[in-house]
Short mmCIF file of C-alpha atoms and ligand atoms in Angstrom, two decimals:
data_model
loop_
_atom_site.label_atom_id
_atom_site.label_comp_id
_atom_site.label_asym_id
_atom_site.label_seq_id
_atom_site.Cartn_x
_atom_site.Cartn_y
_atom_site.Cartn_z
CA MET A 1 101.06 148.30 82.92
CA THR A 2 101.41 144.51 83.11
CA ALA A 3 104.06 144.48 80.33
CA GLU A 4 106.59 145.82 82.85
CA ARG A 5 106.27 142.81 85.10
CA PRO A 6 109.23 140.44 85.42
CA TYR A 7 107.36 137.35 84.18
CA ASP A 8 104.96 136.67 81.33
CA ILE A 9 103.75 133.49 83.05
CA VAL A 10 104.13 132.07 86.56
CA LEU A 11 103.06 128.45 87.10
CA PHE A 12 101.80 127.78 90.65
CA GLY A 13 101.52 124.08 91.54
CA ALA A 14 104.30 122.64 89.36
CA THR A 15 105.19 120.16 92.13
CA GLY A 16 101.81 118.44 91.70
CA PHE A 17 100.78 115.85 89.13
CA THR A 18 99.06 118.05 86.54
CA GLY A 19 101.26 121.06 87.32
CA GLY A 20 104.32 118.93 86.55
CA LEU A 21 102.91 117.95 83.15
CA THR A 22 102.06 121.60 82.47
CA ALA A 23 105.63 122.63 83.34
CA GLU A 24 107.01 119.97 80.99
CA TYR A 25 104.74 121.20 78.19
CA LEU A 26 105.94 124.78 78.69
CA ALA A 27 109.58 123.62 78.75
CA ARG A 28 109.03 121.94 75.36
CA HIS A 29 106.83 124.52 73.66
CA ALA A 30 107.02 127.96 75.29
CA GLY A 31 109.89 129.20 73.15
CA ALA A 32 112.99 131.14 74.16
CA GLY A 33 111.23 134.51 74.35
CA LEU A 34 108.89 133.56 77.19
CA ARG A 35 109.85 134.87 80.64
CA TRP A 36 108.41 132.33 83.04
CA ALA A 37 108.88 131.03 86.57
CA LEU A 38 107.69 128.28 88.89
CA ALA A 39 105.96 128.98 92.20
CA GLY A 40 105.19 126.67 95.12
CA ARG A 41 105.41 126.15 98.85
CA ASN A 42 108.25 123.62 98.88
CA GLN A 43 111.55 124.89 97.44
CA ALA A 44 113.22 121.45 97.38
CA LYS A 45 110.33 119.97 95.37
CA LEU A 46 110.35 122.99 93.05
CA ALA A 47 114.09 122.59 92.49
CA ALA A 48 113.55 118.91 91.61
CA VAL A 49 110.91 119.92 89.03
CA ARG A 50 113.34 122.47 87.59
CA ASP A 51 116.03 119.77 87.25
CA ARG A 52 113.53 117.62 85.34
CA LEU A 53 112.75 120.56 83.04
CA ALA A 54 116.45 121.25 82.47
CA ALA A 55 116.74 117.73 81.06
CA ILE A 56 114.10 118.74 78.46
CA ASP A 57 115.60 122.18 77.75
CA PRO A 58 118.91 123.17 79.40
CA ALA A 59 117.75 126.83 79.50
CA CYS A 60 115.20 125.78 82.16
CA ALA A 61 118.06 125.34 84.65
CA GLU A 62 117.81 129.13 85.10
CA LEU A 63 114.04 129.22 85.79
CA PRO A 64 113.33 131.38 88.86
CA LEU A 65 111.60 129.61 91.78
CA LEU A 66 109.13 131.77 93.72
CA HIS A 67 107.89 130.96 97.21
CA ALA A 68 104.08 130.83 97.29
CA ASP A 69 101.87 129.25 99.94
CA THR A 70 98.11 129.81 100.05
CA ASP A 71 98.38 130.28 103.84
CA ASP A 72 100.79 133.19 103.31
CA THR A 73 98.83 136.03 101.67
CA ALA A 74 101.93 138.16 101.03
CA SER A 75 103.56 135.35 99.01
CA ILE A 76 100.42 134.99 96.85
CA GLU A 77 100.23 138.75 96.37
CA ALA A 78 103.89 138.75 95.28
CA VAL A 79 103.19 136.11 92.61
CA ALA A 80 100.13 137.98 91.32
CA THR A 81 102.03 141.26 90.98
CA ALA A 82 105.12 139.66 89.38
CA ALA A 83 103.28 137.97 86.49
CA ARG A 84 101.21 139.02 83.50
CA VAL A 85 99.45 135.63 83.58
CA VAL A 86 99.28 133.17 86.46
CA ILE A 87 98.54 129.48 85.92
CA THR A 88 97.42 127.57 88.99
CA THR A 89 97.02 123.83 89.44
CA VAL A 90 96.75 124.12 93.22
CA GLY A 91 93.54 122.32 94.12
CA PRO A 92 91.01 121.47 95.47
CA TYR A 93 90.21 125.01 94.48
CA VAL A 94 87.36 125.46 96.97
CA GLN A 95 89.98 124.79 99.65
CA TYR A 96 93.06 126.60 98.29
CA GLY A 97 92.04 128.71 95.31
CA GLU A 98 90.54 131.97 96.54
CA PRO A 99 93.63 133.92 97.72
CA LEU A 100 95.17 133.79 94.24
CA VAL A 101 91.94 134.78 92.44
CA ALA A 102 91.57 137.68 94.87
CA ALA A 103 95.20 138.77 94.38
CA CYS A 104 94.96 138.57 90.57
CA ALA A 105 91.67 140.51 90.56
CA ARG A 106 93.31 143.22 92.69
CA ALA A 107 96.51 143.35 90.63
CA GLY A 108 94.91 143.23 87.15
CA THR A 109 96.68 139.93 86.44
CA ASP A 110 95.30 137.36 84.02
CA TYR A 111 94.55 134.00 85.63
CA VAL A 112 93.88 130.46 84.40
CA ASP A 113 93.07 127.33 86.39
CA LEU A 114 91.81 123.77 86.10
CA THR A 115 88.87 123.85 88.40
CA GLY A 116 85.84 121.73 87.68
CA GLU A 117 84.24 122.84 90.97
CA PRO A 118 81.07 124.88 90.21
CA THR A 119 80.91 126.18 93.79
CA PHE A 120 84.35 127.73 93.42
CA VAL A 121 83.55 129.35 90.07
CA ASP A 122 80.31 130.85 91.41
CA ARG A 123 81.86 132.10 94.65
CA MET A 124 84.76 133.70 92.75
CA TYR A 125 82.24 135.44 90.50
CA LEU A 126 80.32 136.77 93.49
CA ARG A 127 83.42 137.94 95.38
CA HIS A 128 85.95 139.05 92.75
CA HIS A 129 84.37 139.56 89.33
CA GLU A 130 83.60 143.25 89.76
CA GLN A 131 87.07 144.09 90.97
CA ALA A 132 88.61 142.12 88.08
CA VAL A 133 86.46 144.11 85.65
CA ARG A 134 87.80 147.33 87.20
CA THR A 135 91.47 146.26 87.04
CA GLY A 136 91.20 144.51 83.66
CA ALA A 137 92.14 141.06 84.98
CA ARG A 138 90.80 138.14 82.91
CA ILE A 139 89.88 135.37 85.33
CA VAL A 140 89.44 132.21 83.26
CA HIS A 141 88.45 129.09 85.17
CA ALA A 142 88.15 125.54 83.83
CA CYS A 143 90.93 125.60 81.23
CA GLY A 144 91.36 121.79 81.16
CA PHE A 145 89.21 118.87 80.02
CA ASP A 146 86.67 120.71 82.16
CA SER A 147 85.59 122.77 80.16
CA ILE A 148 87.63 123.53 77.04
CA PRO A 149 86.36 120.74 74.74
CA GLN A 150 82.74 121.63 75.54
CA ASP A 151 83.12 125.41 75.69
CA LEU A 152 85.18 125.75 72.52
CA GLY A 153 83.36 122.84 70.85
CA ALA A 154 79.97 124.52 71.39
CA TYR A 155 81.46 127.82 70.14
CA TYR A 156 82.86 126.07 67.03
CA THR A 157 79.50 124.34 66.40
CA VAL A 158 77.53 127.58 66.75
CA LYS A 159 79.78 129.15 64.13
CA GLN A 160 78.67 126.49 61.60
CA LEU A 161 74.98 127.45 62.12
CA PRO A 162 72.97 130.44 60.83
CA GLU A 163 73.16 133.76 62.69
CA GLY A 164 70.29 135.50 64.48
CA VAL A 165 68.08 132.42 65.03
CA PRO A 166 67.35 130.15 68.04
CA LEU A 167 70.00 127.41 68.31
CA HIS A 168 70.11 124.12 70.20
CA VAL A 169 73.37 122.22 70.75
CA GLU A 170 73.84 118.84 72.39
CA ALA A 171 77.22 117.41 73.37
CA PHE A 172 77.96 113.68 73.72
CA VAL A 173 81.15 112.94 75.62
CA ARG A 174 83.10 109.69 75.29
CA ALA A 175 86.39 109.33 77.10
CA SER A 176 88.75 106.87 78.69
CA GLY A 177 90.91 107.82 81.65
CA ASP A 178 91.75 107.55 85.31
CA ALA A 179 91.72 110.03 88.22
CA SER A 180 94.69 111.64 90.00
CA GLY A 181 94.72 112.22 93.77
CA GLY A 182 94.03 115.93 93.20
CA THR A 183 91.01 115.16 91.01
CA LEU A 184 89.59 112.65 93.50
CA HIS A 185 89.97 115.09 96.41
CA SER A 186 88.34 117.89 94.41
CA ALA A 187 85.42 115.67 93.30
CA VAL A 188 84.79 114.42 96.84
CA GLY A 189 84.80 118.05 98.01
CA ILE A 190 81.99 118.81 95.52
CA PHE A 191 79.94 115.75 96.56
CA ALA A 192 80.38 116.57 100.27
CA ASP A 193 78.82 120.02 99.97
CA LEU A 194 75.96 119.87 97.48
CA PRO A 195 73.88 122.44 99.46
CA GLY A 196 76.83 124.87 99.18
CA LEU A 197 76.96 124.23 95.43
CA TYR A 198 73.24 124.97 94.93
CA ARG A 199 73.43 128.05 97.17
CA ALA A 200 76.40 129.52 95.27
CA GLU A 201 74.64 128.93 91.94
CA ARG A 202 71.39 130.50 93.18
CA ASP A 203 73.22 133.54 94.61
CA ARG A 204 75.11 134.03 91.39
CA ARG A 205 72.00 133.79 89.23
CA ALA A 206 70.32 136.38 91.45
CA VAL A 207 72.95 139.04 90.68
CA GLU A 208 74.43 138.15 87.30
CA PRO A 209 73.19 140.53 84.60
CA ARG A 210 71.45 138.98 81.57
CA PRO A 211 71.63 140.47 78.07
CA GLU A 212 68.46 142.16 76.85
CA GLY A 213 66.51 140.39 74.13
CA ARG A 214 68.59 137.21 74.24
CA ARG A 215 68.53 134.15 76.42
CA ALA A 216 70.66 131.06 77.01
CA ARG A 217 69.79 128.04 79.08
CA ILE A 218 70.86 124.54 79.95
CA SER A 219 68.57 121.93 78.49
CA ARG A 220 67.78 119.03 80.79
CA ARG A 221 65.87 116.85 78.35
CA PRO A 222 65.87 113.37 79.87
CA VAL A 223 66.23 111.66 76.50
CA PRO A 224 68.31 113.66 74.07
CA LYS A 225 67.74 113.48 70.35
CA ALA A 226 69.98 110.73 69.09
CA GLY A 227 73.17 112.22 67.72
CA VAL A 228 75.28 109.21 68.55
CA SER A 229 74.62 105.52 69.01
CA GLY A 230 74.51 103.80 72.42
CA TRP A 231 73.28 105.00 75.81
CA THR A 232 73.42 108.50 77.22
CA LEU A 233 73.33 109.95 80.73
CA PRO A 234 73.11 113.65 81.66
CA LEU A 235 76.58 114.96 82.56
CA PRO A 236 76.37 116.87 85.86
CA THR A 237 79.68 118.73 85.48
CA VAL A 238 80.55 122.42 85.40
CA ASP A 239 80.73 122.44 81.58
CA PRO A 240 77.09 123.32 80.69
CA GLN A 241 77.22 126.35 83.00
CA ILE A 242 80.40 127.54 81.33
CA VAL A 243 78.85 127.09 77.87
CA GLU A 244 75.72 128.96 79.02
CA ARG A 245 77.92 131.90 80.16
CA SER A 246 79.71 132.00 76.81
CA ALA A 247 76.30 132.06 75.11
CA LEU A 248 75.13 134.93 77.32
CA ALA A 249 78.29 136.91 76.58
CA LEU A 250 78.46 136.44 72.79
CA ASP A 251 75.72 137.60 70.38
CA ARG A 252 76.77 134.90 67.88
CA TYR A 253 74.90 132.26 69.95
CA GLY A 254 71.66 133.93 68.81
CA PRO A 255 68.48 135.12 70.55
CA ASP A 256 67.61 131.80 72.22
CA PHE A 257 70.39 129.29 72.84
CA SER A 258 70.01 125.98 74.66
CA TYR A 259 72.66 123.40 75.48
CA GLY A 260 72.61 119.86 76.83
CA ALA A 261 75.62 117.68 77.72
CA TYR A 262 75.56 113.89 78.02
CA VAL A 263 78.01 111.12 78.59
CA ALA A 264 77.71 108.60 75.75
CA LEU A 265 78.27 104.92 76.50
CA LYS A 266 78.29 101.98 74.13
CA ARG A 267 76.84 99.39 76.54
CA LEU A 268 73.88 99.56 78.95
CA PRO A 269 75.67 97.82 81.87
CA VAL A 270 78.41 100.49 81.77
CA ALA A 271 75.76 103.23 81.85
CA VAL A 272 74.01 101.60 84.80
CA GLY A 273 77.34 101.04 86.60
CA MET A 274 78.37 104.66 86.11
CA ALA A 275 75.05 106.01 87.42
CA ALA A 276 75.20 103.68 90.43
CA GLY A 277 78.87 104.55 91.10
CA SER A 278 78.09 108.28 91.11
CA VAL A 279 75.20 107.81 93.55
CA ALA A 280 77.41 105.67 95.81
CA ALA A 281 80.27 108.22 95.76
CA ILE A 282 77.87 111.04 96.67
CA ALA A 283 76.45 108.95 99.54
CA LEU A 284 79.92 108.03 100.87
CA ALA A 285 81.08 111.67 100.73
CA GLN A 286 78.37 112.80 103.18
CA LEU A 287 79.85 111.44 106.42
CA PRO A 288 83.45 112.07 107.59
CA PRO A 289 84.40 108.39 108.18
CA THR A 290 83.19 107.15 104.76
CA ARG A 291 84.53 110.33 103.12
CA SER A 292 88.03 109.63 104.40
CA LEU A 293 87.76 106.05 103.11
CA LEU A 294 86.95 107.47 99.68
CA LEU A 295 89.84 109.94 99.86
CA ARG A 296 92.26 107.12 100.68
CA LEU A 297 91.74 105.67 97.20
CA ARG A 298 94.35 108.17 95.87
CA THR A 299 96.89 110.46 97.55
CA PRO A 300 97.41 114.06 96.30
CA GLY A 301 100.41 114.13 93.96
CA GLU A 302 99.64 110.67 92.49
CA GLY A 303 98.25 110.11 89.02
CA PRO A 304 98.04 107.56 86.20
CA SER A 305 101.35 106.36 84.73
CA ALA A 306 102.64 107.61 81.38
CA GLU A 307 101.94 104.14 79.88
CA LYS A 308 98.32 104.25 81.00
CA ARG A 309 97.87 107.86 79.92
CA ALA A 310 99.18 107.06 76.45
CA LYS A 311 96.09 104.85 75.93
CA HIS A 312 93.58 107.44 77.16
CA TRP A 313 91.51 109.44 74.66
CA PHE A 314 88.39 111.58 74.35
CA SER A 315 85.82 112.56 71.76
CA VAL A 316 83.03 115.09 72.23
CA LYS A 317 80.46 115.04 69.42
CA PHE A 318 78.14 118.01 69.05
CA VAL A 319 74.78 118.02 67.30
CA GLY A 320 73.73 121.60 66.54
CA GLU A 321 70.41 122.69 65.06
CA GLY A 322 68.81 126.00 64.16
CA GLY A 323 67.47 128.06 61.25
CA GLY A 324 66.71 124.90 59.28
CA LYS A 325 70.28 123.59 59.47
CA ARG A 326 71.73 120.62 61.35
CA VAL A 327 75.43 120.10 61.88
CA VAL A 328 77.52 117.42 63.59
CA THR A 329 81.01 118.36 64.81
CA GLU A 330 83.67 116.79 66.99
CA VAL A 331 86.45 117.84 69.35
CA ALA A 332 88.87 115.01 70.08
CA GLY A 333 92.28 114.37 71.57
CA ARG A 334 94.41 112.21 73.81
CA ASP A 335 94.86 111.76 77.57
CA PRO A 336 91.96 114.07 78.52
CA GLY A 337 92.54 114.21 82.28
CA TYR A 338 96.24 115.02 82.35
CA GLY A 339 98.47 115.24 79.26
CA GLY A 340 95.65 116.79 77.19
CA THR A 341 94.61 119.01 80.08
CA ALA A 342 98.21 120.25 80.50
CA VAL A 343 98.25 121.22 76.81
CA MET A 344 94.91 123.05 77.12
CA LEU A 345 95.96 124.89 80.28
CA ALA A 346 99.41 125.92 79.04
CA GLU A 347 98.06 127.03 75.64
CA SER A 348 95.35 129.09 77.39
CA ALA A 349 98.02 130.93 79.37
CA LEU A 350 100.21 131.43 76.29
CA CYS A 351 97.15 132.68 74.39
CA LEU A 352 96.39 135.30 77.07
CA ALA A 353 100.05 136.31 77.24
CA GLN A 354 100.84 136.48 73.52
CA ASP A 355 97.76 136.71 71.28
CA ASP A 356 95.69 139.59 70.01
CA LEU A 357 92.35 138.92 71.73
CA PRO A 358 88.94 140.56 72.15
CA ASP A 359 88.76 143.14 74.91
CA THR A 360 87.37 141.31 77.97
CA ALA A 361 87.79 141.55 81.75
CA GLY A 362 86.40 139.94 84.89
CA GLN A 363 85.40 136.28 85.14
CA VAL A 364 85.26 135.18 81.50
CA THR A 365 85.13 131.85 79.68
CA THR A 366 87.66 130.40 77.25
CA ALA A 367 85.24 131.01 74.35
CA THR A 368 84.64 134.62 75.35
CA ALA A 369 88.22 135.57 76.18
CA MET A 370 90.11 133.53 73.58
CA GLY A 371 87.72 131.81 71.11
CA ASP A 372 89.30 131.33 67.67
CA ALA A 373 92.84 132.12 68.81
CA LEU A 374 92.76 129.28 71.34
CA ILE A 375 91.13 126.84 68.89
CA ASP A 376 93.94 127.61 66.47
CA ARG A 377 96.58 126.96 69.13
CA LEU A 378 94.95 123.71 70.25
CA GLN A 379 94.71 122.44 66.68
CA LYS A 380 98.42 123.12 66.21
CA ALA A 381 99.02 121.28 69.50
CA GLY A 382 97.25 118.16 68.19
CA LEU A 383 93.57 118.49 69.22
CA THR A 384 90.97 117.93 66.51
CA PHE A 385 88.12 120.35 65.83
CA ARG A 386 86.15 119.18 62.78
CA VAL A 387 82.78 119.23 61.06
CA ILE A 388 81.60 115.64 60.56
CA HIS A 389 78.61 116.62 58.47
CA SER A 390 76.47 119.64 57.81
N1 NAP B 401 89.16 119.91 85.20
C1 NAP B 401 90.10 119.18 84.67
O1 NAP B 401 90.04 118.86 83.55
C2 NAP B 401 91.24 118.78 85.57
C3 NAP B 401 92.22 117.90 85.14
C4 NAP B 401 93.28 117.61 86.00
C5 NAP B 401 93.32 118.18 87.26
N2 NAP B 401 92.31 119.02 87.64
C6 NAP B 401 92.32 119.67 88.96
O2 NAP B 401 93.58 120.27 89.17
C7 NAP B 401 93.89 120.23 90.55
C8 NAP B 401 95.26 119.62 90.73
O3 NAP B 401 95.22 118.24 90.46
P1 NAP B 401 96.52 117.37 90.63
O4 NAP B 401 96.15 115.97 90.41
O5 NAP B 401 97.63 117.96 89.83
O6 NAP B 401 96.80 117.62 92.20
P2 NAP B 401 98.10 117.36 93.06
O7 NAP B 401 99.03 116.44 92.35
O8 NAP B 401 97.63 117.00 94.42
O9 NAP B 401 98.82 118.80 93.12
C9 NAP B 401 98.38 119.82 93.96
C10 NAP B 401 99.40 120.95 93.97
O10 NAP B 401 98.93 121.94 94.88
C11 NAP B 401 99.98 122.29 95.76
N3 NAP B 401 99.43 122.77 97.02
C12 NAP B 401 98.52 122.16 97.82
N4 NAP B 401 98.25 122.93 98.89
C13 NAP B 401 99.00 124.07 98.74
C14 NAP B 401 99.16 125.24 99.51
N5 NAP B 401 98.50 125.42 100.65
N6 NAP B 401 100.00 126.21 99.06
C15 NAP B 401 100.69 126.03 97.91
N7 NAP B 401 100.59 124.93 97.15
C16 NAP B 401 99.75 123.96 97.56
C17 NAP B 401 100.79 121.03 95.91
O11 NAP B 401 102.08 121.39 96.41
P3 NAP B 401 103.04 120.32 97.18
O12 NAP B 401 103.69 119.54 96.10
O13 NAP B 401 103.95 121.22 97.93
O14 NAP B 401 102.15 119.46 98.04
C18 NAP B 401 100.81 120.55 94.46
O15 NAP B 401 101.76 121.28 93.71
C19 NAP B 401 92.75 119.46 91.23
O16 NAP B 401 91.84 120.38 91.77
C20 NAP B 401 92.12 118.69 90.10
O17 NAP B 401 90.75 118.43 90.29
C21 NAP B 401 91.29 119.32 86.83
#
């Protein structure tokens, strides 16, 4: 059914910082056969993005521009029914994301986004998962630095370990980077509504089916087994929940899978500063006057310069154990927040549009929906997945 649609991929949010980088990546790498279009609420800004893309590939001068505004349901519906896969970088997702998820779930359209907002992921599961299962839509959240390195890295690590036995995987994240306006606004949105986050998670856990005879859980060991040198702090991001869902969906993770994620820091003062900074940001986000001060640090649409981004990097090391075997693996790459994220997001959409994948539907993870095919694409695009020792 979806093959008859006019576009393989529609990118919603190309006028923003990360959306612009994603559009540039598609202009360079999508290939002549891909039928794609840009969607957004401001035609003049969209036309300026298209001009930029035409300088990369003259064929992009013909890219169709679709009107789409999250306040105009009909325009969102039109995007969802015109595309086989929709990419959206329109965030904060808690604020703007739901109409498109709902429209894709109704229309049986595959969907990828960049959210790192657990509340959004859980609410979308509660409200739209069942319909997406019925229509065959694959709703894949967190296709950027949140959570591809961890989700696919844990998947890759599990595949190095014996089958059918309890497995434990720990991830140690090191990264350098800077936040865009969109990221700051999304993070402050999470901090400002922690009760909503816990409620959405509790409600989801109450209804989400669990596989019989297998379990998966997030490990919250205060002091992880040393897999890397330096200091570690628990990483309170959406990633462990995504990994847990992959483990619940795929038998390969074994009968009893546990996962812990930590940020790894070389020096104690940095670890202390990061913990204190997080506590301060959460405190400031609670009251409207201090929240708006925090939001003024970056305006939506702004992000780190190309020169700065060229110096940014990430490495996630995984220590996996089970069945008498221990393995250390790594996923690494450049510019995690933006350039690298644009690669991960665009390749996820291309993977859904073009690759032969397992049969999945509903809210699914990158490991469940795309697994090896996406790892293969990301390796070709310059990310490293490797076994350090086993
Ligand atoms: N998890 C990760 O690894 C990761 C990495 C990077 C970014 N992100 C997330 O991605 C999102 C985007 O970040 P960003 O820095 O690219 O943000 P941004 O530069 O502020 O871009 C936001 C985009 O959303 C559009 N938009 C806003 N409200 C809209 C509406 N009502 N209708 C239609 N379009 C609307 C904006 O259009 P206009 O240009 O018309 O204003 C713009 O294109 C954020 O939620 C951020 O947290 C996640």
